[in-house]
Coordinates of C-alpha atoms in Angstrom, one line a residue:
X1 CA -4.2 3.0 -7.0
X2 CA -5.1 -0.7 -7.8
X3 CA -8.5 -2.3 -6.2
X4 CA -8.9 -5.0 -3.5
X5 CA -9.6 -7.6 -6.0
X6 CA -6.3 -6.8 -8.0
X7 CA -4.3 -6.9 -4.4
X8 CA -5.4 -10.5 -3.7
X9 CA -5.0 -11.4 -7.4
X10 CA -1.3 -10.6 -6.8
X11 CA -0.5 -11.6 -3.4
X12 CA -2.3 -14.8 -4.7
X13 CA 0.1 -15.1 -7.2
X14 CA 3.1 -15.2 -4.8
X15 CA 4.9 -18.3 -4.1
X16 CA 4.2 -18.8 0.1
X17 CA 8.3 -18.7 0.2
X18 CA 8.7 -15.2 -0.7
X19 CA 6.5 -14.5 2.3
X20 CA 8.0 -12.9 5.4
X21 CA 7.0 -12.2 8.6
X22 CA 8.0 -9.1 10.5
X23 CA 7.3 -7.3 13.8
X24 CA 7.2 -3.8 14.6
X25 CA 8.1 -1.6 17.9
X26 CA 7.5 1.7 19.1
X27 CA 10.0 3.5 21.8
X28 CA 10.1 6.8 22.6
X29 CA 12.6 8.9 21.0
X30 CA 15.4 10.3 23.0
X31 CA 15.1 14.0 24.0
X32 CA 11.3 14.1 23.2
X33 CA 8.7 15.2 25.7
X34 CA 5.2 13.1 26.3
X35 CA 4.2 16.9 25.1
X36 CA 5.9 16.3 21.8
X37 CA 4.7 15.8 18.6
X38 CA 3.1 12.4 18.1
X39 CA 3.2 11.8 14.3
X40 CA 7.1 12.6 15.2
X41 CA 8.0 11.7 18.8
X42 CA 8.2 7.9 18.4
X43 CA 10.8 5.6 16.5
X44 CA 9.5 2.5 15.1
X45 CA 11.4 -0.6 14.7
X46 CA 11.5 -3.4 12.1
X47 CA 12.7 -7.3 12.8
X48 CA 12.3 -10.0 10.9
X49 CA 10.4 -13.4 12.2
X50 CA 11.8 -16.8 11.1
X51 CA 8.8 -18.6 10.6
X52 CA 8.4 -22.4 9.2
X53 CA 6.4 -23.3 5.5
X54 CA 3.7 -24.3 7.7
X55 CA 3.5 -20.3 8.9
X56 CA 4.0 -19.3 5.3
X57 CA 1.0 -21.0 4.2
X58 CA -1.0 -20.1 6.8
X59 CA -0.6 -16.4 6.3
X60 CA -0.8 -16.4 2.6
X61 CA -4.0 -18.3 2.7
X62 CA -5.8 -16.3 5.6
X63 CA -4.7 -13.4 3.5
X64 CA -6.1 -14.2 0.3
X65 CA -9.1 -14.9 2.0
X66 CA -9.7 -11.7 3.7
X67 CA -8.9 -10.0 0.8
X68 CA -11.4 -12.2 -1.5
X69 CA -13.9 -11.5 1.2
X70 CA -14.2 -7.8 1.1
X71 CA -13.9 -8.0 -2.3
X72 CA -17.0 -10.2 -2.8
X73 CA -18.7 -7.0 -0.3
X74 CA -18.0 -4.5 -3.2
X75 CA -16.5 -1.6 -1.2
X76 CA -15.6 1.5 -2.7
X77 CA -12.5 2.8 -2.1
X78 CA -12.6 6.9 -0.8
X79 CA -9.8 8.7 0.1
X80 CA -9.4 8.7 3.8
X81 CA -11.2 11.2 6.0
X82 CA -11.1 12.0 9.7
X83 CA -14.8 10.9 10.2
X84 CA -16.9 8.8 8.3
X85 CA -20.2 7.5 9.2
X86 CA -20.4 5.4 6.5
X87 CA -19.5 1.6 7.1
X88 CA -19.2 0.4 3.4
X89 CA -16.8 2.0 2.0
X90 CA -12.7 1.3 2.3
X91 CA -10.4 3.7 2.9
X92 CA -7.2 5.1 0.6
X93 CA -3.9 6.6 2.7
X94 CA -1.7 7.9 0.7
X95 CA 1.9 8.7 2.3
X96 CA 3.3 10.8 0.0
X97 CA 4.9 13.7 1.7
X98 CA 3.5 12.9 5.1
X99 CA 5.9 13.5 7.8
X100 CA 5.7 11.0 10.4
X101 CA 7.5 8.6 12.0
X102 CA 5.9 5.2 10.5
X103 CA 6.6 7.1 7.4
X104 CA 10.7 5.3 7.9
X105 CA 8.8 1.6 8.1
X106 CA 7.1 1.5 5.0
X107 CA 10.4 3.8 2.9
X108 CA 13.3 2.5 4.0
X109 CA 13.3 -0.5 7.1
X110 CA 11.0 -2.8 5.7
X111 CA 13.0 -2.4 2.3
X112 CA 16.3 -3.6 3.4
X113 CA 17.4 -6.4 5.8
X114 CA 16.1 -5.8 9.3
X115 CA 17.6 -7.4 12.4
X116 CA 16.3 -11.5 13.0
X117 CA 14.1 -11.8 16.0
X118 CA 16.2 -13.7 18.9
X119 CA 14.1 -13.1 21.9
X120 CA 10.9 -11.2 22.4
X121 CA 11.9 -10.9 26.1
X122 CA 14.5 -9.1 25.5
X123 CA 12.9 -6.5 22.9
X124 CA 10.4 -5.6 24.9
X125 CA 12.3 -4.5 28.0
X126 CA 12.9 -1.4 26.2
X127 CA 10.4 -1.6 23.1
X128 CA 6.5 -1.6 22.7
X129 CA 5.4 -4.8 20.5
X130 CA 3.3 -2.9 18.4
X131 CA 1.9 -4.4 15.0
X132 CA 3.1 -7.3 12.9
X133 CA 3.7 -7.0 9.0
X134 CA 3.2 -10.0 6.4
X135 CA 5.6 -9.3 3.2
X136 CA 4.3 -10.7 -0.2
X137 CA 8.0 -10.3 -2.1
X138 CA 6.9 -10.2 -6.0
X139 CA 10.0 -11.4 -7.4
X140 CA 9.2 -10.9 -11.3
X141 CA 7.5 -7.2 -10.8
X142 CA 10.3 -6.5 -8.5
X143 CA 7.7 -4.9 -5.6
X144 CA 6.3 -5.9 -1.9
X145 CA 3.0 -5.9 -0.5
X146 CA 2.7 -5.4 3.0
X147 CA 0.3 -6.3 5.2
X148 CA -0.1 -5.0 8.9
X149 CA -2.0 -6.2 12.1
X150 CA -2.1 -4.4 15.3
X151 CA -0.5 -6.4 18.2
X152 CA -2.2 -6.2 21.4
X153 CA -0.3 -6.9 24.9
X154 CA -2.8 -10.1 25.4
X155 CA -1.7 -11.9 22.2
X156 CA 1.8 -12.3 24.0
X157 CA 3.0 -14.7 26.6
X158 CA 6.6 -14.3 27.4
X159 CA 7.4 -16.1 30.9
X160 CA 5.7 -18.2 32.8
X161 CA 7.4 -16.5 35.9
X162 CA 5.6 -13.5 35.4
X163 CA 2.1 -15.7 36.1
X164 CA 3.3 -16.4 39.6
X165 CA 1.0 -14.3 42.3
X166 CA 2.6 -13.0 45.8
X167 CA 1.7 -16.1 47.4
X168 CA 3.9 -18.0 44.7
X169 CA 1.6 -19.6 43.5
X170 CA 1.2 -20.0 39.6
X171 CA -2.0 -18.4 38.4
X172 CA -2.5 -19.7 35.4
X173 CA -0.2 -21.7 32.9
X174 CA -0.7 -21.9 29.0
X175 CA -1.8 -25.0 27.3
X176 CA -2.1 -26.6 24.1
X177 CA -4.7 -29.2 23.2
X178 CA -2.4 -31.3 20.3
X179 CA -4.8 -33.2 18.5
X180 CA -2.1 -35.9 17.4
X181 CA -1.3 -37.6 20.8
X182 CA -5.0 -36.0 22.1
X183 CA -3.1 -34.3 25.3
X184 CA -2.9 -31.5 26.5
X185 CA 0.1 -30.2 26.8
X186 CA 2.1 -27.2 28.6
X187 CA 3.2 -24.9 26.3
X188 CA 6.8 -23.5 26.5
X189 CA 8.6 -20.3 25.4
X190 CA 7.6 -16.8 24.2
X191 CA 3.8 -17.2 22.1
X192 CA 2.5 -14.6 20.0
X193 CA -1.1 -14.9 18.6
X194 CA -1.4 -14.2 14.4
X195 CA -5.0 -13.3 13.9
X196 CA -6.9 -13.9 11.1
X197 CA -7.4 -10.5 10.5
X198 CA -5.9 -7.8 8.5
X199 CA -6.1 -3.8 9.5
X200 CA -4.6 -2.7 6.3
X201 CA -2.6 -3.3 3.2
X202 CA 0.4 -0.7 2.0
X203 CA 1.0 -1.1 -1.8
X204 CA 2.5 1.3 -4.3
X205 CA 2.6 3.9 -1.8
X206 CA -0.7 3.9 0.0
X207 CA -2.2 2.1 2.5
X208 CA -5.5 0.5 1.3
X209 CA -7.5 0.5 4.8
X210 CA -9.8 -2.2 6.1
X211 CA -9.7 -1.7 10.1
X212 CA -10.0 2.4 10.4
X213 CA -9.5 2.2 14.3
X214 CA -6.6 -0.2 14.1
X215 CA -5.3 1.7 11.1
X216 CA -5.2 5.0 12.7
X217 CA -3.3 3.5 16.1
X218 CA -0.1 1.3 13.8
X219 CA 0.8 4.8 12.0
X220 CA 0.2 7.0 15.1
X221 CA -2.8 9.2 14.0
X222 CA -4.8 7.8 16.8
X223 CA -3.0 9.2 19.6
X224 CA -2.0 12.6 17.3
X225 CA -5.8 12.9 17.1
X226 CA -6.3 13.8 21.0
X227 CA -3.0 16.5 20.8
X228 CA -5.1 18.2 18.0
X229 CA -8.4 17.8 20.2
X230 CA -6.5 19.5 22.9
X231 CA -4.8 22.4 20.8
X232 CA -8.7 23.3 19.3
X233 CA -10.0 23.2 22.5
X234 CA -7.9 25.8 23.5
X235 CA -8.5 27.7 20.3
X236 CA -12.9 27.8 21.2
X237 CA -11.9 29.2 24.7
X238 CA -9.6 31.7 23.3
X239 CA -12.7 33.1 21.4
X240 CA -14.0 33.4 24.7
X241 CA -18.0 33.0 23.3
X242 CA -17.9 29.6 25.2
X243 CA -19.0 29.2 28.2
X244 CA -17.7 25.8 29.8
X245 CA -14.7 25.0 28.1
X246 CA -13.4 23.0 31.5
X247 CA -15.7 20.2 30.5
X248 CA -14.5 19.7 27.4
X249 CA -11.2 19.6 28.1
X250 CA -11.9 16.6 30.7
X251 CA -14.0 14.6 28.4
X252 CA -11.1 14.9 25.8
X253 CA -9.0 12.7 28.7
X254 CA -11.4 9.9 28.4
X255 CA -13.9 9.7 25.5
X256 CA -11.6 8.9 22.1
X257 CA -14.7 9.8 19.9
X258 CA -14.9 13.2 20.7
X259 CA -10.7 13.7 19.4
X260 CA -12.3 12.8 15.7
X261 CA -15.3 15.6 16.0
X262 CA -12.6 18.3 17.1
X263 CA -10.0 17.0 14.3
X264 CA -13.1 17.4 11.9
X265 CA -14.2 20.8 12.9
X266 CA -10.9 22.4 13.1
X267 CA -10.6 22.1 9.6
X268 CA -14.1 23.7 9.0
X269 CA -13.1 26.5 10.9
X270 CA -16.9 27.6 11.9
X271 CA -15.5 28.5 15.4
X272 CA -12.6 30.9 14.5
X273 CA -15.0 33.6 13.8
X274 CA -17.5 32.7 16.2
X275 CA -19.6 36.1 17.4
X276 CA -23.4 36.6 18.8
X277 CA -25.0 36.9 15.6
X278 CA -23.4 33.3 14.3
X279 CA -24.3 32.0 17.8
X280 CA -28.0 33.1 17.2
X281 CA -28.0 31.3 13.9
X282 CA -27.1 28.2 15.8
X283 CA -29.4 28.6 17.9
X284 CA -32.3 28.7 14.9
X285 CA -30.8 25.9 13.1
X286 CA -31.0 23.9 16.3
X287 CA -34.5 25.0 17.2
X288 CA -35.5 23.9 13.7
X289 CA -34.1 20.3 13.7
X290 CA -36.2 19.9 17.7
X291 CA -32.8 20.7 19.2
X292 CA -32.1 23.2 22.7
X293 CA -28.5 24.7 21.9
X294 CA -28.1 26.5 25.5
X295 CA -27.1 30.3 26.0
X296 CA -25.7 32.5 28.0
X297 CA -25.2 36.1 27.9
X298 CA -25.1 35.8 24.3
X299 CA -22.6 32.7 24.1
X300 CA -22.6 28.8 23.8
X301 CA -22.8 27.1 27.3
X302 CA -21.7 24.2 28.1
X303 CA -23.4 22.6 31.5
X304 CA -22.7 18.7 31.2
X305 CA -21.1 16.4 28.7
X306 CA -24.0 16.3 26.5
X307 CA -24.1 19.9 25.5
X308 CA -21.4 19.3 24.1
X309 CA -22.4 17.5 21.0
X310 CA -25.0 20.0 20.3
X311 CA -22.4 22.5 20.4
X312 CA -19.6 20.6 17.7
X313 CA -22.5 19.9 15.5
X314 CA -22.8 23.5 15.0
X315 CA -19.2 23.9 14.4
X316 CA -19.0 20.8 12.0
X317 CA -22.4 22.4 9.7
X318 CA -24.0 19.1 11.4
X319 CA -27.5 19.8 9.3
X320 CA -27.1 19.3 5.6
X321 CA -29.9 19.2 2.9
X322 CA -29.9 16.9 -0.3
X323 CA -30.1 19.4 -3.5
X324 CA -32.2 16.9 -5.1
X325 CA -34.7 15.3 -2.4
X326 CA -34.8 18.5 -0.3
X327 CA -34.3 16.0 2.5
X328 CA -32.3 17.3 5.5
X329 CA -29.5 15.0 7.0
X330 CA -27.2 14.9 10.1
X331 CA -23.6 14.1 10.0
X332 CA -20.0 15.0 10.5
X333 CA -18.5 14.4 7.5
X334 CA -18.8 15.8 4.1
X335 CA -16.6 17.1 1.7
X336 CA -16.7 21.0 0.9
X337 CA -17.3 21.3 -3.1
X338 CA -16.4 23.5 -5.4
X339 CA -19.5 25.3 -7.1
X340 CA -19.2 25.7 -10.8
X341 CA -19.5 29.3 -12.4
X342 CA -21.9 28.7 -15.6
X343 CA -21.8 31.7 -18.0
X344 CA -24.7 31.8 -19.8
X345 CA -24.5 33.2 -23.4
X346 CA -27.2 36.3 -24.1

């Protein structure tokens, strides 16, 4: 693992024509159900972009920048977690072993010669425009860095046809002020926007992560995160010490936030041997922190969409307290540690 600093260092170090610029797809694999996996379900496509020196430089300076930016900020770097609440740090992904879909993007596509971009029309009559990717070709140290930005639907214009209403009348047309001639000017063909952002970097095997949310939709984890919300919500009302499960189930349709909490306390576990004296516990704990976690007949209720928070907090060991300060805190994450045995010698 190499630090932010050290990634611009060597991108900055790369002559702006060993940059490429590629763009990546998502279709649905044949034979695969909407039910189906998500981290496997969809095939990901690479093409390459011919771009001018003009592009080059563009995205090797914007990229240096970014990178000399957050580096000034001093992030640390963590290993990446489900949920964080804590805005300063920068995320690790390693995807080693990991068996998704993107996984073929970063191993094999991007490493040999995709396909050349002819016409963006005609990829996306069957394909999902779904991120772009800046390569940063190290020719002495024989390696890539890749850089990746999610591509949304409004960055593209593809025919002005399409911008014709029922009336046939043209809706809107897209312009360009060209500061030479100081027109303005119609601009033709298929436009995509490059932003002067990046999500995340993938070098030596991880991804080094600078946009979480966009991060987690390019590889897939985003939308892999609501299946998961969906399977544990079944797994609380099998324990059937829930009262209320229904409502759950229908903010998991609409609030992406809530996918996160049930990722996180699935892998706690809290709920899988959930009985009346646990529940009672709750209860205290709650009490104690000025909280109301409702009951009935001895289990968790759930009346309206705000109960449930109270309720994953207990499931996610919400209420933590500093060893040192005594201080209590609230949060999601956390890591589980290890307590060390100390023998002490007589």
């Amino acid at each position: 693992m190499v630090s932010i600093t050290e990634l611009k260092e060597k991108i900055a170090n790369i002559p702006a024509d060993d940059i490429k610029l590629f763009f990546i797809t998502r279709v649905l694999k044949d034979n695969f159900r909407k039910s189906s996996k998500v981290m496997e379900k969809y095939l990901f496509k690479v093409y390459q972009v011919e771009v001018d020196s003009e592009i080059r430089e563009y995205l090797l300076t914007l990229s240096i920048d970014q990178l000399e930016y957050i580096a000034k900020r001093d992030f640390e770097l963590h290993e990446y977690d489900v949920i964080s609440d804590d805005t300063e740090h920068l995320f690790t992904y390693s995807m080693t072993n990991k068996a998704m879909s993107f996984a073929d993007v970063v191993y094999n596509q991007l490493r040999k010669i995709p396909p050349k971009v002819k016409s963006i029309e005609e990829i996306i009559k069957s394909e999902e425009l779904w991120a772009y990717c800046v390569g940063f070709n190290d020719v002495n140290a024989m390696e890539w860095i890749y850089s990746f930005r999610k591509i949304l639907a409004s960055k593209v214009a593809i025919d002005e046809q399409k911008n014709i209403d029922a009336s046939h009348h043209i809706k809107f047309i897209r312009a360009l002020f060209n500061t030479q001639s100081q027109k303005l000017e119609i601009l033709k063909g298929e436009t995509v926007n490059l932003d002067k952002q990046i999500d995340c970097i993938y070098y030596g095997d991880t991804f080094y992560i600078i946009r979480k949310g966009n991060f987690e939709q390019i590889i897939g984890l985003e939308e892999e995160f609501k299946q998961q919300a969906i399977e544990v919500a079944s797994q609380i009302e099998s324990t059937n010490m829930v009262v209320g499960i229904d409502i759950i189930k229908k903010q998991i349709e609409k609030n992406p936030s809530l996918h996160k909490k049930l990722v996180r306390i699935a892998k706690i576990g809290t709920y899988s041997k959930l009985d009346e004296e646990t529940i009672k516990k709750m209860a205290k704990v709650c009490e104690e922190h000025g909280d109301n976690l409702k009951l009935q007949n001895g289990k968790l209720l759930i009346e309206e969409p705000k109960d449930i928070d109270r309720v994953l907090k207990m499931f996610a060991d919400y209420y933590k307290r500093g060893e040192v300060s005594g201080k209590h805190y609230g949060t999601f994450a956390g890591k589980e540690l290890a307590i060390a045995q100390v023998n002490v010698v007589q």
